[in-house]
Short mmCIF file of C-alpha atoms and ligand atoms in Angstrom, two decimals:
data_model
loop_
_atom_site.label_atom_id
_atom_site.label_comp_id
_atom_site.label_asym_id
_atom_site.label_seq_id
_atom_site.Cartn_x
_atom_site.Cartn_y
_atom_site.Cartn_z
CA MET A 7 -0.80 -32.97 -5.98
CA SER A 8 -1.94 -29.69 -4.61
CA THR A 9 -5.46 -29.09 -3.48
CA ARG A 10 -7.43 -25.90 -3.59
CA ARG A 11 -7.26 -25.73 0.18
CA ASP A 12 -3.45 -25.60 0.06
CA PHE A 13 -3.61 -22.36 -1.85
CA LEU A 14 -6.43 -20.59 -0.07
CA LYS A 15 -5.29 -17.75 2.07
CA VAL A 16 -6.63 -14.47 3.31
CA ALA A 17 -4.06 -11.72 3.31
CA GLY A 18 -3.60 -9.84 6.54
CA GLY A 19 -1.35 -7.02 7.58
CA LEU A 20 -0.39 -4.63 4.83
CA THR A 21 -2.65 -5.92 2.10
CA ALA A 22 -6.05 -5.71 3.69
CA GLY A 23 -7.80 -6.79 0.53
CA ALA A 24 -8.91 -10.40 0.43
CA THR A 25 -6.52 -12.35 -1.75
CA LEU A 26 -7.39 -15.68 -3.21
CA LEU A 27 -4.65 -17.92 -4.48
CA VAL A 28 -5.94 -20.66 -6.74
CA PRO A 29 -3.91 -23.46 -8.30
CA VAL A 30 -4.03 -23.49 -12.05
CA GLU A 31 -5.53 -26.99 -12.08
CA THR A 32 -8.52 -25.79 -10.05
CA ALA A 33 -8.89 -22.64 -12.10
CA LEU A 34 -8.78 -24.71 -15.26
CA ALA A 35 -11.46 -27.07 -13.96
CA ALA A 36 -13.68 -24.12 -13.17
CA ASP A 37 -13.00 -22.55 -16.55
CA ALA A 38 -13.67 -25.83 -18.31
CA ALA A 39 -17.00 -26.11 -16.51
CA ALA A 40 -17.80 -22.60 -17.66
CA GLY A 41 -16.74 -23.40 -21.20
CA ALA A 42 -13.73 -21.09 -21.02
CA ASP A 43 -10.48 -21.78 -22.82
CA ALA A 44 -7.68 -21.55 -20.30
CA LYS A 45 -5.23 -24.02 -21.76
CA ALA A 46 -2.57 -21.33 -22.10
CA GLU A 47 -2.21 -21.38 -18.32
CA VAL A 48 -1.46 -25.10 -18.03
CA GLY A 49 1.82 -25.51 -16.18
CA GLY A 50 2.07 -21.82 -15.35
CA GLY A 51 1.51 -22.27 -11.61
CA ALA A 52 -0.95 -20.64 -9.23
CA VAL A 53 -2.72 -17.39 -10.12
CA THR A 54 -3.81 -14.93 -7.44
CA GLU A 55 -6.93 -12.84 -7.85
CA HIS A 56 -6.27 -9.61 -5.96
CA LYS A 57 -9.35 -7.69 -4.77
CA LEU A 58 -9.97 -4.01 -4.08
CA PRO A 59 -10.42 -3.72 -0.28
CA GLU A 60 -13.47 -1.88 1.02
CA LEU A 61 -12.99 1.38 2.89
CA SER A 62 -13.94 1.11 6.58
CA TYR A 63 -15.40 4.66 6.54
CA ALA A 64 -17.49 6.83 4.20
CA TYR A 65 -15.94 8.88 1.38
CA ASP A 66 -16.65 12.10 3.32
CA ALA A 67 -15.42 10.79 6.69
CA LEU A 68 -12.02 12.49 6.43
CA GLU A 69 -13.37 15.95 5.48
CA PRO A 70 -12.37 18.73 5.60
CA HIS A 71 -8.81 17.37 5.41
CA ILE A 72 -9.43 15.03 2.49
CA ASP A 73 -12.56 15.72 0.42
CA ALA A 74 -15.16 13.09 -0.49
CA LYS A 75 -14.75 13.38 -4.28
CA THR A 76 -10.99 12.82 -4.01
CA MET A 77 -11.54 9.78 -1.79
CA GLU A 78 -14.13 8.32 -4.16
CA LEU A 79 -11.97 8.75 -7.26
CA HIS A 80 -8.82 7.68 -5.44
CA HIS A 81 -10.30 4.44 -4.12
CA ASP A 82 -12.81 3.47 -6.82
CA LYS A 83 -10.76 4.47 -9.87
CA HIS A 84 -7.06 4.78 -9.06
CA HIS A 85 -6.65 1.95 -6.56
CA ALA A 86 -8.99 -0.26 -8.61
CA ALA A 87 -6.75 0.30 -11.64
CA TYR A 88 -3.71 -0.92 -9.70
CA VAL A 89 -5.56 -4.08 -8.65
CA LYS A 90 -6.54 -4.68 -12.28
CA GLY A 91 -3.01 -4.03 -13.52
CA LEU A 92 -1.49 -6.40 -10.96
CA ASN A 93 -3.95 -9.17 -11.87
CA GLU A 94 -3.23 -8.68 -15.56
CA ALA A 95 0.54 -8.71 -15.06
CA GLU A 96 0.53 -11.84 -12.93
CA ALA A 97 -1.82 -13.67 -15.31
CA ALA A 98 0.45 -12.75 -18.22
CA LEU A 99 3.49 -13.99 -16.31
CA ALA A 100 1.73 -17.32 -15.65
CA LYS A 101 1.03 -17.64 -19.37
CA ALA A 102 4.65 -16.83 -20.15
CA ARG A 103 5.79 -19.60 -17.76
CA ALA A 104 3.35 -22.07 -19.28
CA ALA A 105 4.56 -21.28 -22.79
CA ASN A 106 8.20 -20.93 -21.74
CA ASP A 107 8.11 -17.66 -23.68
CA PHE A 108 9.74 -14.86 -21.71
CA ALA A 109 10.08 -12.30 -24.49
CA SER A 110 7.98 -9.82 -22.47
CA VAL A 111 9.36 -10.62 -19.02
CA GLN A 112 11.00 -7.21 -18.52
CA ALA A 113 7.83 -5.24 -19.23
CA LEU A 114 5.66 -7.67 -17.25
CA SER A 115 8.01 -7.62 -14.24
CA LYS A 116 7.91 -3.83 -14.24
CA LYS A 117 4.12 -3.83 -14.56
CA ALA A 118 3.76 -6.32 -11.69
CA ALA A 119 6.05 -4.29 -9.42
CA PHE A 120 4.40 -0.95 -10.20
CA HIS A 121 0.81 -2.15 -9.82
CA GLY A 122 1.69 -4.48 -6.93
CA GLY A 123 3.35 -1.61 -5.10
CA GLY A 124 0.34 0.59 -5.79
CA HIS A 125 -2.08 -2.05 -4.49
CA ALA A 126 -0.07 -2.71 -1.31
CA LEU A 127 0.54 0.93 -0.43
CA HIS A 128 -3.05 2.05 -1.08
CA SER A 129 -4.35 -0.87 1.02
CA LEU A 130 -2.13 0.37 3.85
CA PHE A 131 -3.01 4.04 3.23
CA TRP A 132 -6.78 3.55 3.74
CA LYS A 133 -6.13 1.67 6.99
CA VAL A 134 -3.80 4.22 8.55
CA MET A 135 -6.39 6.99 8.32
CA ALA A 136 -9.50 7.63 10.44
CA PRO A 137 -11.85 10.59 10.93
CA ALA A 138 -10.25 13.46 12.85
CA GLY A 139 -11.05 13.18 16.54
CA LYS A 140 -12.55 9.69 16.04
CA GLY A 141 -9.39 7.63 15.91
CA GLY A 142 -7.55 10.05 13.61
CA GLY A 143 -5.01 12.70 14.57
CA GLY A 144 -3.24 13.46 17.82
CA GLU A 145 -0.04 11.67 18.68
CA PRO A 146 0.92 8.00 19.00
CA ALA A 147 0.94 6.36 22.42
CA GLY A 148 2.66 3.50 24.19
CA ASP A 149 5.30 1.41 22.48
CA LEU A 150 4.99 3.24 19.14
CA ALA A 151 5.50 6.61 20.83
CA ALA A 152 8.50 5.28 22.73
CA ARG A 153 10.07 3.88 19.55
CA ILE A 154 9.50 7.11 17.63
CA THR A 155 11.16 9.08 20.41
CA ARG A 156 14.05 6.60 20.60
CA ASP A 157 14.69 6.50 16.85
CA PHE A 158 13.96 10.12 15.85
CA GLY A 159 14.61 12.09 19.04
CA SER A 160 11.02 13.25 19.48
CA PHE A 161 7.60 13.04 17.84
CA ALA A 162 8.06 16.60 16.55
CA ALA A 163 11.37 15.67 14.93
CA PHE A 164 9.81 12.57 13.33
CA LYS A 165 6.86 14.60 12.04
CA ALA A 166 9.19 17.23 10.59
CA GLN A 167 11.28 14.63 8.76
CA PHE A 168 8.23 12.71 7.48
CA SER A 169 6.54 15.90 6.25
CA ALA A 170 9.72 17.10 4.56
CA ALA A 171 10.18 13.72 2.89
CA ALA A 172 6.56 13.77 1.65
CA VAL A 173 6.80 17.31 0.27
CA ALA A 174 10.15 16.62 -1.42
CA VAL A 175 9.26 13.38 -3.25
CA GLU A 176 10.33 14.00 -6.84
CA GLY A 177 7.21 13.64 -8.99
CA SER A 178 4.64 11.05 -7.91
CA GLY A 179 5.24 8.90 -4.87
CA TRP A 180 4.88 8.33 -1.17
CA ALA A 181 6.39 9.00 2.24
CA LEU A 182 6.72 5.94 4.47
CA LEU A 183 7.37 5.12 8.07
CA THR A 184 9.00 1.71 7.98
CA TYR A 185 10.39 -0.85 10.41
CA ARG A 186 13.76 -2.52 9.82
CA ALA A 187 14.17 -5.76 11.77
CA GLU A 188 17.94 -5.99 11.30
CA ASP A 189 18.54 -3.31 13.91
CA ASP A 190 15.02 -3.03 15.34
CA ARG A 191 14.63 0.52 14.07
CA LEU A 192 11.99 2.81 12.56
CA LEU A 193 12.99 4.70 9.40
CA VAL A 194 11.39 7.37 7.22
CA LEU A 195 11.69 6.63 3.50
CA GLN A 196 10.55 8.15 0.23
CA VAL A 197 9.03 6.17 -2.64
CA GLU A 198 9.01 7.28 -6.27
CA ASN A 199 5.96 6.01 -8.16
CA HIS A 200 4.86 3.00 -6.06
CA GLN A 201 8.04 0.94 -5.87
CA LYS A 202 11.27 2.85 -6.47
CA LEU A 203 13.91 3.67 -3.82
CA SER A 204 13.14 0.64 -1.61
CA PRO A 205 15.99 -0.68 0.54
CA TRP A 206 14.09 -4.05 0.62
CA ASP A 207 14.63 -4.79 4.31
CA ALA A 208 12.26 -2.18 5.75
CA SER A 209 8.50 -2.83 6.09
CA PRO A 210 5.97 0.03 5.75
CA VAL A 211 3.76 0.67 8.80
CA LEU A 212 2.52 4.17 7.82
CA CYS A 213 2.32 5.79 4.40
CA LEU A 214 1.22 9.07 2.85
CA ASP A 215 0.22 9.25 -0.82
CA VAL A 216 1.62 12.40 -2.47
CA TRP A 217 0.57 11.63 -6.04
CA GLU A 218 -1.38 14.63 -7.35
CA HIS A 219 -4.51 12.46 -7.61
CA ALA A 220 -4.43 12.25 -3.79
CA TYR A 221 -4.86 16.01 -3.24
CA TYR A 222 -5.16 18.07 -6.42
CA LEU A 223 -8.95 18.66 -6.39
CA ASN A 224 -8.78 20.33 -3.00
CA TYR A 225 -5.20 21.53 -2.64
CA GLN A 226 -4.10 22.03 -6.30
CA ASN A 227 -0.31 22.51 -6.32
CA LYS A 228 -0.06 23.06 -2.55
CA ARG A 229 1.26 19.66 -1.55
CA ALA A 230 2.65 21.00 1.72
CA ASP A 231 -0.82 22.15 2.81
CA TYR A 232 -2.20 18.66 2.12
CA VAL A 233 0.67 17.05 4.03
CA GLY A 234 0.03 19.40 6.96
CA ALA A 235 -3.70 18.61 7.03
CA TRP A 236 -3.14 14.87 6.71
CA TRP A 237 -1.70 14.62 10.22
CA ASN A 238 -5.25 15.26 11.49
CA VAL A 239 -6.43 11.90 10.16
CA VAL A 240 -3.55 9.56 11.02
CA ASN A 241 -4.80 6.46 12.86
CA TRP A 242 -1.95 5.86 15.30
CA ALA A 243 -3.58 2.82 16.90
CA GLN A 244 -3.55 1.14 13.47
CA VAL A 245 0.10 2.06 12.97
CA GLN A 246 0.92 0.36 16.28
CA LYS A 247 -1.03 -2.72 15.10
CA ASN A 248 0.91 -2.75 11.83
CA LEU A 249 4.20 -2.64 13.72
CA GLU A 250 3.59 -5.38 16.27
CA PRO A 251 3.90 -8.48 14.03
CA LEU A 252 7.12 -7.13 12.54
CA LEU A 253 9.00 -6.46 15.75
CA LYS A 254 12.23 -8.25 16.32
CA PRO A 255 12.36 -9.80 19.80
CA ARG A 256 14.61 -7.69 21.98
CA SER A 257 17.52 -9.68 23.35
MN1 LIG B 319 -2.89 7.12 -4.84
#
């Protein structure tokens, strides 16, 4: 029999938001104590309550490159909606398992992937930015710099590819710097929406949101200007931290 302790975990790495995994039995006991009716979840397995992570800086900390109103809406409304959508999708999937009724599994799987991707990438996005000149901007150092030079030829060549990928995302999406353990290599990828075009074996260590909600108030249709300004707030020390636990031991 599982205990609550078995399921408690605090997410690290990419998903900075605290994540609580609670076995259904415990959740049911709590709901019963509160008078709630949660019988539909019996047998459905553990349910995670995903939380919106706090920003580690003020809404206006990234100005003039990213304006305070955009940051406030982006974090408090858009990211919060992805957290809510992910929680809803996973709760619905637990109910479907409990009822052995998978009529909606296609729609729920898509909802979980879209909102889960949005939650994970936004959690990473807030962390890989810092105020310009105070941890943000400049160029990477140390091992990260050496790897970028090895895998892209130079920092300038990496920056050019990443910027071009960000500007050219079709519709809403992201540019990513990822690490692939299979060959110990950094790759630049595009993402459509929050989850499409993934090769599955590459882990994001840096991301840039190019949905219009990320820049439209200040940059309107000029995505390239936003991408250019964004380099002033990249937190390279955090990118190095994101990379370290993923690295394949060199043989
Ligand atoms: Mn966004």
